[in-house]
Amino acid sequence: MSPTPPRADLPDIAPAVQQEVARLAASPEIRSAFNWLRTQEPQLAQWQMEMARVPAPPFGEAARGAWLAERFREAGLDDVRIDDVGNVFGVHPGFAQAGFAQAGFPGSRAGQRYVALSAHLDTVFPANTPLNIRQQGSRLYGPGVSDNGAGVTAMLAIASLLRAVRLRHALPFVFIGNVGEEGEGDLRGMRHIFSTPRWKDSIAYSVVLDGAGADTIVAEALGSRRFEVIVRGPGGHSWSDFGAPNPIVILARAIDTFTAVPVPSVPKTTFNIGVIRGGTSVNSIPESASMKVDIRSTSMAEMERLEQNLRLALNRAVEDETLAAEMRSPVQKRPSGVSCEVVAIGNRPAGELSTGARILHVIRAVDAQLNNAAQVQRASTDANIPLSLGLEAVAIGGGGSGGGAHTLQEWFDSNGRELGLKRILLTLLALAGSGSDGESRKLGG
């Protein structure tokens, strides 16, 4: 998640929302909850390291999903299940839902509205990456400890808190560990959730936990398009077949042309050539070569313009290399056999909250209550999917701080985690609506 600069056009927080958050924060139940959170860091660090040691490469999250489902059961969540693509669900009922069940209406799911708290399970690291997870004081080190170890751990903290401290809330919570956020996962977990009628039609608010920190509110979805470009040619020996078109040279020509295309700073637009492959040996003309291209913008029109320029650059490169090959070997005429394929491997939709959205007023009111400075920003996260559908969603951090994301040197520091957890809890309860006569109690104590 790489946020863009903050928005400066936000209206004042709605007074009624600010008053509701202040009332919540002052309640004895919330004070008990905050006290409970203060004692849990050893358990949270243990969960975070344990989870980070379970591989979760793109399209290979099953083992980590099974681990999370077991933690959900231990936290006392209802209806724990794993769906067809690997998303993990658990439900904590609200008092309205519980009332229906007690009245003898077990089928009360129809028309039920939920507040969703989610965190992605997957990492960017391939299956065979060494997962050397270690702790030094308040810091954890190793691949995935922050992104998204911090988010999943924060979600588990809230689920466990709801079992330890009785907090009344009207709407039920659905906890989701989703797959496919990173890279070529292309938000497949969230796409599946919001194409399923049960969830698409019943999740009223989505709070997405992504990484560490408590200083951002992602309320705008940064769009992106990703492509794999594959160039194929006849191949051959570097000496005897000299003159045959070279797919690597074609990619090089295309990259040179494409990267010269101007991009605006407003709306911010970027491109990246992230992976390039091809060839078998130094003395072989490759039969194929490929590259992966990432295009991002706050403007759908700019993404379309860059995609068009990428395709034009490739067509020109094929023509230029075919002509150059004929000039290199004019005597021996050989079939060029050059082809170029552009495959879409990612398409993250853009979207944004209206400035009057309730979820945005709630999270800003919570930050004001906690004296927490946070900025509303745009980024590419799981929240892209509900935001693109016109639903209310934000992405925030799980508290603490982190760095080195997507590297083997990734780290997470638990200092400040408590603030992040308080922020998440108050936001969920304010969105769900709370009872005024809740009773704080510790279970098993």
Short mmCIF file of C-alpha atoms in Angstrom, two decimals:
data_model
loop_
_atom_site.label_atom_id
_atom_site.label_comp_id
_atom_site.label_asym_id
_atom_site.label_seq_id
_atom_site.Cartn_x
_atom_site.Cartn_y
_atom_site.Cartn_z
CA MET A 1 0.00 0.00 0.00
CA SER A 2 1.67 3.23 -1.21
CA PRO A 3 -0.60 6.17 -0.37
CA THR A 4 -0.76 9.40 -2.33
CA PRO A 5 -0.84 12.88 -0.70
CA PRO A 6 -3.75 13.65 1.66
CA ARG A 7 -6.99 15.32 0.71
CA ALA A 8 -7.65 18.83 1.90
CA ASP A 9 -11.36 19.17 1.00
CA LEU A 10 -12.94 17.39 3.95
CA PRO A 11 -15.94 18.91 5.76
CA ASP A 12 -16.17 19.17 9.52
CA ILE A 13 -16.98 15.96 11.38
CA ALA A 14 -20.72 15.58 11.97
CA PRO A 15 -21.42 16.67 15.60
CA ALA A 16 -23.76 13.73 16.23
CA VAL A 17 -21.04 11.27 15.22
CA GLN A 18 -18.47 13.02 17.39
CA GLN A 19 -20.84 12.89 20.38
CA GLU A 20 -21.54 9.18 19.85
CA VAL A 21 -17.82 8.37 19.72
CA ALA A 22 -17.17 10.46 22.86
CA ARG A 23 -19.98 8.63 24.68
CA LEU A 24 -18.57 5.28 23.65
CA ALA A 25 -15.03 6.16 24.71
CA ALA A 26 -16.23 7.27 28.15
CA SER A 27 -18.20 4.11 28.90
CA PRO A 28 -17.00 1.65 31.57
CA GLU A 29 -17.17 -1.17 29.02
CA ILE A 30 -14.71 0.56 26.71
CA ARG A 31 -12.37 1.36 29.60
CA SER A 32 -12.39 -2.34 30.49
CA ALA A 33 -11.69 -3.20 26.86
CA PHE A 34 -8.77 -0.76 26.70
CA ASN A 35 -7.36 -2.22 29.91
CA TRP A 36 -7.59 -5.73 28.44
CA LEU A 37 -5.78 -4.67 25.27
CA ARG A 38 -2.98 -3.19 27.35
CA THR A 39 -2.09 -6.64 28.71
CA GLN A 40 -2.15 -8.61 25.47
CA GLU A 41 1.08 -7.71 23.66
CA PRO A 42 2.90 -10.99 24.46
CA GLN A 43 0.02 -13.00 22.98
CA LEU A 44 -0.24 -10.70 19.95
CA ALA A 45 3.47 -10.97 19.19
CA GLN A 46 3.23 -14.75 19.47
CA TRP A 47 0.34 -14.89 17.00
CA GLN A 48 2.12 -12.53 14.63
CA MET A 49 5.31 -14.62 14.52
CA GLU A 50 3.40 -17.90 14.37
CA MET A 51 1.38 -16.71 11.40
CA ALA A 52 4.37 -15.24 9.58
CA ARG A 53 6.05 -18.66 9.73
CA VAL A 54 3.17 -20.20 7.75
CA PRO A 55 3.83 -19.67 4.01
CA ALA A 56 1.16 -17.72 2.12
CA PRO A 57 2.50 -17.08 -1.39
CA PRO A 58 0.18 -15.76 -4.10
CA PHE A 59 -2.44 -18.45 -4.84
CA GLY A 60 -1.04 -20.57 -2.00
CA GLU A 61 -2.72 -19.26 1.14
CA ALA A 62 -4.49 -22.49 2.22
CA ALA A 63 -2.20 -23.37 5.14
CA ARG A 64 -2.40 -19.87 6.59
CA GLY A 65 -6.16 -19.85 6.09
CA ALA A 66 -6.47 -23.06 8.10
CA TRP A 67 -4.30 -21.52 10.83
CA LEU A 68 -6.56 -18.45 10.98
CA ALA A 69 -9.76 -20.52 11.03
CA GLU A 70 -8.48 -22.30 14.13
CA ARG A 71 -7.70 -18.96 15.81
CA PHE A 72 -11.23 -17.76 14.95
CA ARG A 73 -12.69 -20.83 16.63
CA GLU A 74 -10.53 -20.26 19.72
CA ALA A 75 -11.83 -16.68 19.83
CA GLY A 76 -15.39 -18.01 19.99
CA LEU A 77 -16.55 -16.69 16.63
CA ASP A 78 -19.65 -18.28 15.10
CA ASP A 79 -20.07 -19.83 11.67
CA VAL A 80 -16.31 -20.16 11.03
CA ARG A 81 -15.81 -21.30 7.45
CA ILE A 82 -13.49 -21.15 4.47
CA ASP A 83 -15.05 -20.36 1.10
CA ASP A 84 -14.27 -21.71 -2.37
CA VAL A 85 -11.29 -19.41 -3.00
CA GLY A 86 -9.80 -19.60 0.50
CA ASN A 87 -11.30 -16.61 2.31
CA VAL A 88 -11.81 -17.31 6.03
CA PHE A 89 -14.94 -16.04 7.84
CA GLY A 90 -16.12 -15.82 11.43
CA VAL A 91 -19.12 -13.95 12.85
CA HIS A 92 -19.67 -12.20 16.18
CA PRO A 93 -23.42 -11.59 16.54
CA GLY A 94 -24.88 -8.27 17.47
CA PHE A 95 -27.58 -7.99 20.12
CA ALA A 96 -30.26 -7.41 17.46
CA GLN A 97 -29.23 -10.62 15.71
CA ALA A 98 -29.09 -12.51 19.01
CA GLY A 99 -32.58 -11.28 19.84
CA PHE A 100 -33.95 -12.71 16.59
CA ALA A 101 -32.34 -16.07 17.32
CA GLN A 102 -33.74 -16.17 20.85
CA ALA A 103 -37.17 -15.37 19.48
CA GLY A 104 -37.01 -18.51 17.35
CA PHE A 105 -36.00 -17.04 13.99
CA PRO A 106 -32.78 -18.87 13.12
CA GLY A 107 -33.11 -17.83 9.50
CA SER A 108 -32.64 -14.18 10.39
CA ARG A 109 -29.70 -13.82 7.98
CA ALA A 110 -32.12 -12.52 5.38
CA GLY A 111 -31.85 -8.76 5.44
CA GLN A 112 -29.08 -8.87 8.06
CA ARG A 113 -26.50 -6.10 7.81
CA TYR A 114 -22.89 -6.59 8.93
CA VAL A 115 -19.83 -4.53 9.74
CA ALA A 116 -16.85 -6.29 8.14
CA LEU A 117 -13.33 -6.28 9.56
CA SER A 118 -10.88 -7.84 7.13
CA ALA A 119 -7.15 -8.38 6.63
CA HIS A 120 -5.42 -10.07 3.72
CA LEU A 121 -3.57 -13.32 4.38
CA ASP A 122 -1.27 -13.47 1.37
CA THR A 123 2.27 -12.18 0.95
CA VAL A 124 4.35 -11.31 -2.11
CA PHE A 125 6.95 -13.97 -1.31
CA PRO A 126 7.28 -17.17 -3.40
CA ALA A 127 6.60 -20.53 -1.79
CA ASN A 128 10.25 -21.41 -1.10
CA THR A 129 11.20 -18.11 0.57
CA PRO A 130 13.05 -18.69 3.88
CA LEU A 131 10.75 -17.44 6.65
CA ASN A 132 13.29 -16.48 9.28
CA ILE A 133 10.96 -14.82 11.78
CA ARG A 134 12.58 -13.47 14.95
CA GLN A 135 11.97 -11.02 17.79
CA GLN A 136 14.32 -8.48 19.33
CA GLY A 137 12.67 -6.45 22.06
CA SER A 138 9.60 -4.72 20.69
CA ARG A 139 10.59 -5.51 17.10
CA LEU A 140 9.73 -8.48 14.92
CA TYR A 141 11.76 -9.22 11.79
CA GLY A 142 11.07 -11.34 8.72
CA PRO A 143 9.03 -11.53 5.53
CA GLY A 144 5.39 -10.54 6.03
CA VAL A 145 5.57 -9.60 9.72
CA SER A 146 4.09 -6.19 8.99
CA ASP A 147 2.34 -6.67 5.64
CA ASN A 148 0.10 -8.21 6.58
CA GLY A 149 1.07 -9.73 9.91
CA ALA A 150 0.14 -6.49 11.62
CA GLY A 151 -3.32 -6.40 10.04
CA VAL A 152 -4.23 -10.02 10.75
CA THR A 153 -2.94 -9.79 14.33
CA ALA A 154 -5.02 -6.66 14.96
CA MET A 155 -8.09 -8.47 13.64
CA LEU A 156 -7.42 -11.40 15.99
CA ALA A 157 -6.96 -8.98 18.89
CA ILE A 158 -10.41 -7.48 18.31
CA ALA A 159 -12.07 -10.90 17.90
CA SER A 160 -10.48 -12.15 21.14
CA LEU A 161 -11.40 -8.96 22.97
CA LEU A 162 -15.06 -9.47 22.15
CA ARG A 163 -14.92 -12.82 23.91
CA ALA A 164 -13.06 -11.48 26.96
CA VAL A 165 -15.07 -8.28 27.49
CA ARG A 166 -18.82 -8.05 26.91
CA LEU A 167 -19.50 -5.16 24.53
CA ARG A 168 -22.97 -4.63 23.15
CA HIS A 169 -23.31 -3.75 19.47
CA ALA A 170 -26.41 -3.83 17.32
CA LEU A 171 -25.03 -4.94 13.95
CA PRO A 172 -23.02 -8.16 13.91
CA PHE A 173 -19.35 -8.20 12.93
CA VAL A 174 -17.99 -10.48 10.24
CA PHE A 175 -14.25 -11.09 10.50
CA ILE A 176 -12.57 -11.98 7.19
CA GLY A 177 -9.09 -13.20 6.40
CA ASN A 178 -9.06 -12.79 2.63
CA VAL A 179 -6.76 -14.13 -0.04
CA GLY A 180 -5.32 -12.54 -3.16
CA GLU A 181 -4.57 -8.93 -2.23
CA GLU A 182 -0.95 -8.80 -3.32
CA GLY A 183 0.39 -8.54 -6.86
CA GLU A 184 -1.23 -10.83 -9.38
CA GLY A 185 -3.76 -11.96 -6.81
CA ASP A 186 -5.55 -8.88 -8.18
CA LEU A 187 -7.91 -8.62 -5.18
CA ARG A 188 -9.43 -11.99 -6.08
CA GLY A 189 -10.50 -12.67 -2.48
CA MET A 190 -12.45 -9.44 -2.17
CA ARG A 191 -13.83 -9.79 -5.69
CA HIS A 192 -15.26 -13.18 -4.71
CA ILE A 193 -16.76 -11.87 -1.46
CA PHE A 194 -18.50 -8.96 -3.14
CA SER A 195 -19.80 -11.12 -5.97
CA THR A 196 -21.46 -13.45 -3.45
CA PRO A 197 -25.05 -12.30 -2.77
CA ARG A 198 -24.88 -13.11 0.94
CA TRP A 199 -22.05 -10.64 1.49
CA LYS A 200 -22.45 -8.13 -1.33
CA ASP A 201 -25.96 -7.33 -0.19
CA SER A 202 -25.34 -7.44 3.55
CA ILE A 203 -21.98 -5.78 4.34
CA ALA A 204 -22.94 -2.25 5.30
CA TYR A 205 -19.41 -1.08 6.18
CA SER A 206 -15.98 -2.54 5.43
CA VAL A 207 -12.95 -1.78 7.58
CA VAL A 208 -9.84 -3.16 5.91
CA LEU A 209 -6.66 -3.67 7.95
CA ASP A 210 -3.52 -3.43 5.82
CA GLY A 211 -0.08 -3.26 7.40
CA ALA A 212 1.04 -1.26 10.41
CA GLY A 213 0.43 2.31 11.55
CA ALA A 214 -2.47 4.47 12.66
CA ASP A 215 -1.78 7.64 10.67
CA THR A 216 -3.71 7.06 7.44
CA ILE A 217 -7.28 6.59 6.27
CA VAL A 218 -7.47 5.17 2.76
CA ALA A 219 -10.85 6.35 1.52
CA GLU A 220 -10.01 6.56 -2.18
CA ALA A 221 -9.14 3.57 -4.35
CA LEU A 222 -6.12 3.98 -6.58
CA GLY A 223 -6.75 2.20 -9.86
CA SER A 224 -4.15 0.04 -11.56
CA ARG A 225 -3.75 -2.10 -14.66
CA ARG A 226 -1.12 -4.79 -15.03
CA PHE A 227 0.00 -6.58 -18.15
CA GLU A 228 2.30 -9.38 -19.18
CA VAL A 229 3.81 -8.76 -22.61
CA ILE A 230 5.07 -11.85 -24.45
CA VAL A 231 7.11 -11.55 -27.66
CA ARG A 232 7.85 -14.68 -29.70
CA GLY A 233 10.24 -15.19 -32.61
CA PRO A 234 11.90 -17.97 -34.60
CA GLY A 235 14.98 -18.14 -32.33
CA GLY A 236 18.24 -19.67 -33.43
CA HIS A 237 22.02 -19.69 -33.02
CA SER A 238 23.73 -16.36 -32.49
CA TRP A 239 26.22 -17.07 -35.32
CA SER A 240 24.50 -19.21 -37.91
CA ASP A 241 21.10 -17.56 -37.54
CA PHE A 242 22.33 -14.01 -37.14
CA GLY A 243 19.73 -11.64 -38.48
CA ALA A 244 16.69 -13.38 -37.02
CA PRO A 245 14.42 -11.02 -35.03
CA ASN A 246 15.29 -11.01 -31.34
CA PRO A 247 12.36 -10.86 -28.86
CA ILE A 248 14.58 -9.35 -26.15
CA VAL A 249 15.62 -6.55 -28.50
CA ILE A 250 11.96 -5.97 -29.35
CA LEU A 251 11.15 -5.59 -25.64
CA ALA A 252 14.12 -3.25 -25.19
CA ARG A 253 12.95 -1.06 -28.10
CA ALA A 254 9.39 -1.01 -26.70
CA ILE A 255 10.57 -0.12 -23.20
CA ASP A 256 12.68 2.72 -24.55
CA THR A 257 9.70 4.16 -26.43
CA PHE A 258 7.11 3.57 -23.73
CA THR A 259 9.14 5.07 -20.88
CA ALA A 260 9.55 8.28 -22.86
CA VAL A 261 5.78 8.90 -22.78
CA PRO A 262 5.08 11.93 -20.55
CA VAL A 263 2.87 11.42 -17.51
CA PRO A 264 1.10 14.12 -15.50
CA SER A 265 1.72 14.85 -11.84
CA VAL A 266 -1.93 15.87 -11.53
CA PRO A 267 -3.70 13.52 -11.76
CA LYS A 268 -0.75 11.49 -10.49
CA THR A 269 0.06 8.72 -12.95
CA THR A 270 2.88 6.16 -12.84
CA PHE A 271 4.24 3.16 -14.71
CA ASN A 272 6.76 0.44 -13.90
CA ILE A 273 8.49 -2.41 -15.71
CA GLY A 274 8.75 -4.81 -12.79
CA VAL A 275 9.80 -8.16 -14.29
CA ILE A 276 11.60 -9.11 -17.51
CA ARG A 277 12.48 -12.64 -18.64
CA GLY A 278 13.78 -14.39 -21.74
CA GLY A 279 16.47 -16.43 -23.40
CA THR A 280 18.27 -19.67 -22.63
CA SER A 281 21.96 -18.94 -23.20
CA VAL A 282 24.32 -16.18 -24.24
CA ASN A 283 24.82 -17.69 -27.72
CA SER A 284 21.15 -18.32 -28.47
CA ILE A 285 18.70 -15.96 -30.11
CA PRO A 286 15.70 -16.34 -27.77
CA GLU A 287 12.46 -17.78 -29.02
CA SER A 288 10.52 -15.68 -26.53
CA ALA A 289 10.84 -12.89 -24.00
CA SER A 290 8.35 -11.33 -21.62
CA MET A 291 7.90 -8.38 -19.29
CA LYS A 292 5.35 -7.32 -16.70
CA VAL A 293 4.09 -3.75 -16.68
CA ASP A 294 2.24 -1.89 -13.94
CA ILE A 295 0.21 1.27 -14.71
CA ARG A 296 -1.40 3.33 -11.95
CA SER A 297 -3.37 6.54 -11.83
CA THR A 298 -6.06 8.40 -9.99
CA SER A 299 -7.60 8.86 -13.47
CA MET A 300 -9.12 6.04 -15.49
CA ALA A 301 -8.53 8.12 -18.65
CA GLU A 302 -4.80 8.36 -17.94
CA MET A 303 -4.55 4.60 -17.42
CA GLU A 304 -6.28 4.04 -20.74
CA ARG A 305 -3.92 6.50 -22.46
CA LEU A 306 -0.84 4.74 -21.07
CA GLU A 307 -2.18 1.33 -22.07
CA GLN A 308 -2.71 2.59 -25.60
CA ASN A 309 0.84 3.99 -25.67
CA LEU A 310 2.23 0.67 -24.45
CA ARG A 311 0.51 -1.17 -27.30
CA LEU A 312 1.72 1.40 -29.85
CA ALA A 313 5.28 1.11 -28.54
CA LEU A 314 5.17 -2.67 -28.92
CA ASN A 315 3.80 -2.53 -32.46
CA ARG A 316 6.48 -0.06 -33.46
CA ALA A 317 9.21 -2.16 -31.82
CA VAL A 318 8.10 -5.27 -33.72
CA GLU A 319 8.15 -3.35 -37.02
CA ASP A 320 11.55 -1.77 -36.32
CA GLU A 321 13.21 -5.04 -35.27
CA THR A 322 11.74 -6.91 -38.24
CA LEU A 323 13.16 -4.27 -40.59
CA ALA A 324 16.50 -4.27 -38.76
CA ALA A 325 16.69 -8.06 -38.99
CA GLU A 326 16.22 -7.92 -42.75
CA MET A 327 19.00 -5.33 -43.02
CA ARG A 328 21.34 -7.42 -40.85
CA SER A 329 20.95 -10.43 -43.10
CA PRO A 330 19.70 -9.25 -46.52
CA VAL A 331 21.10 -12.17 -48.51
CA GLN A 332 19.44 -15.06 -46.69
CA LYS A 333 15.72 -14.37 -46.53
CA ARG A 334 14.16 -16.06 -43.52
CA PRO A 335 10.61 -15.96 -42.16
CA SER A 336 10.36 -13.51 -39.29
CA GLY A 337 7.60 -15.31 -37.42
CA VAL A 338 7.38 -12.53 -34.83
CA SER A 339 4.29 -12.23 -32.66
CA CYS A 340 3.41 -10.05 -29.68
CA GLU A 341 0.77 -10.80 -27.06
CA VAL A 342 -0.44 -8.45 -24.32
CA VAL A 343 -2.20 -10.30 -21.48
CA ALA A 344 -4.06 -8.41 -18.76
CA ILE A 345 -2.98 -9.85 -15.39
CA GLY A 346 -4.48 -7.21 -13.13
CA ASN A 347 -7.20 -4.59 -13.18
CA ARG A 348 -7.90 -2.86 -9.90
CA PRO A 349 -10.87 -0.54 -10.12
CA ALA A 350 -10.82 3.01 -8.84
CA GLY A 351 -13.42 4.60 -6.57
CA GLU A 352 -13.81 6.88 -3.59
CA LEU A 353 -16.01 7.69 -0.65
CA SER A 354 -18.17 10.76 -0.70
CA THR A 355 -17.06 13.30 1.89
CA GLY A 356 -20.40 12.76 3.66
CA ALA A 357 -20.02 8.99 4.05
CA ARG A 358 -20.78 7.85 7.59
CA ILE A 359 -17.71 5.60 7.80
CA LEU A 360 -15.43 8.53 7.00
CA HIS A 361 -17.04 10.72 9.67
CA VAL A 362 -16.75 7.87 12.19
CA ILE A 363 -13.05 7.17 11.68
CA ARG A 364 -12.24 10.88 11.74
CA ALA A 365 -14.27 11.31 14.94
CA VAL A 366 -12.40 8.38 16.50
CA ASP A 367 -9.07 9.95 15.57
CA ALA A 368 -10.16 13.24 17.11
CA GLN A 369 -11.25 11.43 20.29
CA LEU A 370 -7.89 9.64 20.55
CA ASN A 371 -5.89 12.76 19.63
CA ASN A 372 -4.53 10.80 16.69
CA ALA A 373 -3.30 12.66 13.63
CA ALA A 374 -4.31 10.77 10.49
CA GLN A 375 -4.62 11.80 6.87
CA VAL A 376 -7.17 10.72 4.28
CA GLN A 377 -5.33 9.29 1.30
CA ARG A 378 -5.66 7.26 -1.88
CA ALA A 379 -4.03 3.85 -2.28
CA SER A 380 -4.55 0.43 -3.85
CA THR A 381 -5.96 -1.96 -1.22
CA ASP A 382 -8.72 -4.51 -0.71
CA ALA A 383 -11.02 -1.54 -0.15
CA ASN A 384 -10.89 -0.87 -3.92
CA ILE A 385 -13.58 -3.49 -4.49
CA PRO A 386 -16.33 -2.20 -2.17
CA LEU A 387 -15.45 1.41 -2.99
CA SER A 388 -15.78 0.70 -6.73
CA LEU A 389 -19.26 -0.70 -6.03
CA GLY A 390 -20.34 2.47 -4.23
CA LEU A 391 -20.18 0.83 -0.79
CA GLU A 392 -18.71 2.39 2.35
CA ALA A 393 -15.16 1.19 3.09
CA VAL A 394 -11.84 2.41 4.43
CA ALA A 395 -8.43 0.82 4.80
CA ILE A 396 -6.38 1.58 7.92
CA GLY A 397 -3.33 0.14 9.66
CA GLY A 398 -3.19 -2.31 12.54
CA GLY A 399 -1.14 -0.02 14.78
CA GLY A 400 2.54 -0.03 15.66
CA SER A 401 5.02 0.77 12.92
CA GLY A 402 6.69 -1.18 10.17
CA GLY A 403 9.11 -0.98 7.30
CA GLY A 404 10.89 -2.92 4.59
CA ALA A 405 7.61 -4.20 3.18
CA HIS A 406 7.98 -6.77 0.39
CA THR A 407 11.62 -7.46 1.34
CA LEU A 408 13.33 -10.12 3.43
CA GLN A 409 14.33 -7.32 5.83
CA GLU A 410 10.73 -6.44 6.74
CA TRP A 411 10.14 -5.39 10.35
CA PHE A 412 7.35 -4.46 12.76
CA ASP A 413 7.60 -2.52 16.03
CA SER A 414 4.79 -3.01 18.55
CA ASN A 415 5.22 0.43 20.14
CA GLY A 416 1.99 2.22 19.28
CA ARG A 417 0.01 -0.94 18.57
CA GLU A 418 -2.38 -0.20 21.44
CA LEU A 419 -3.43 3.09 19.83
CA GLY A 420 -4.19 1.29 16.58
CA LEU A 421 -6.32 -1.31 18.35
CA LYS A 422 -8.29 1.33 20.26
CA ARG A 423 -8.91 3.08 16.96
CA ILE A 424 -10.20 -0.09 15.30
CA LEU A 425 -12.45 -1.01 18.23
CA LEU A 426 -14.10 2.39 18.56
CA THR A 427 -14.64 2.57 14.80
CA LEU A 428 -16.34 -0.83 14.67
CA LEU A 429 -18.60 -0.13 17.64
CA ALA A 430 -19.61 3.30 16.37
CA LEU A 431 -20.47 1.83 12.96
CA ALA A 432 -22.41 -1.08 14.47
CA GLY A 433 -24.34 0.98 17.00
CA SER A 434 -23.88 0.10 20.68
CA GLY A 435 -26.17 -0.65 23.56
CA SER A 436 -26.11 1.65 26.59
CA ASP A 437 -26.56 -1.07 29.16
CA GLY A 438 -23.71 -3.37 28.19
CA GLU A 439 -22.11 -5.29 30.97
CA SER A 440 -18.36 -5.72 31.13
CA ARG A 441 -17.28 -9.16 32.20
CA LYS A 442 -14.22 -11.34 31.94
CA LEU A 443 -14.81 -14.90 30.82
CA GLY A 444 -13.27 -17.79 32.71
CA GLY A 445 -11.86 -15.57 35.42
#
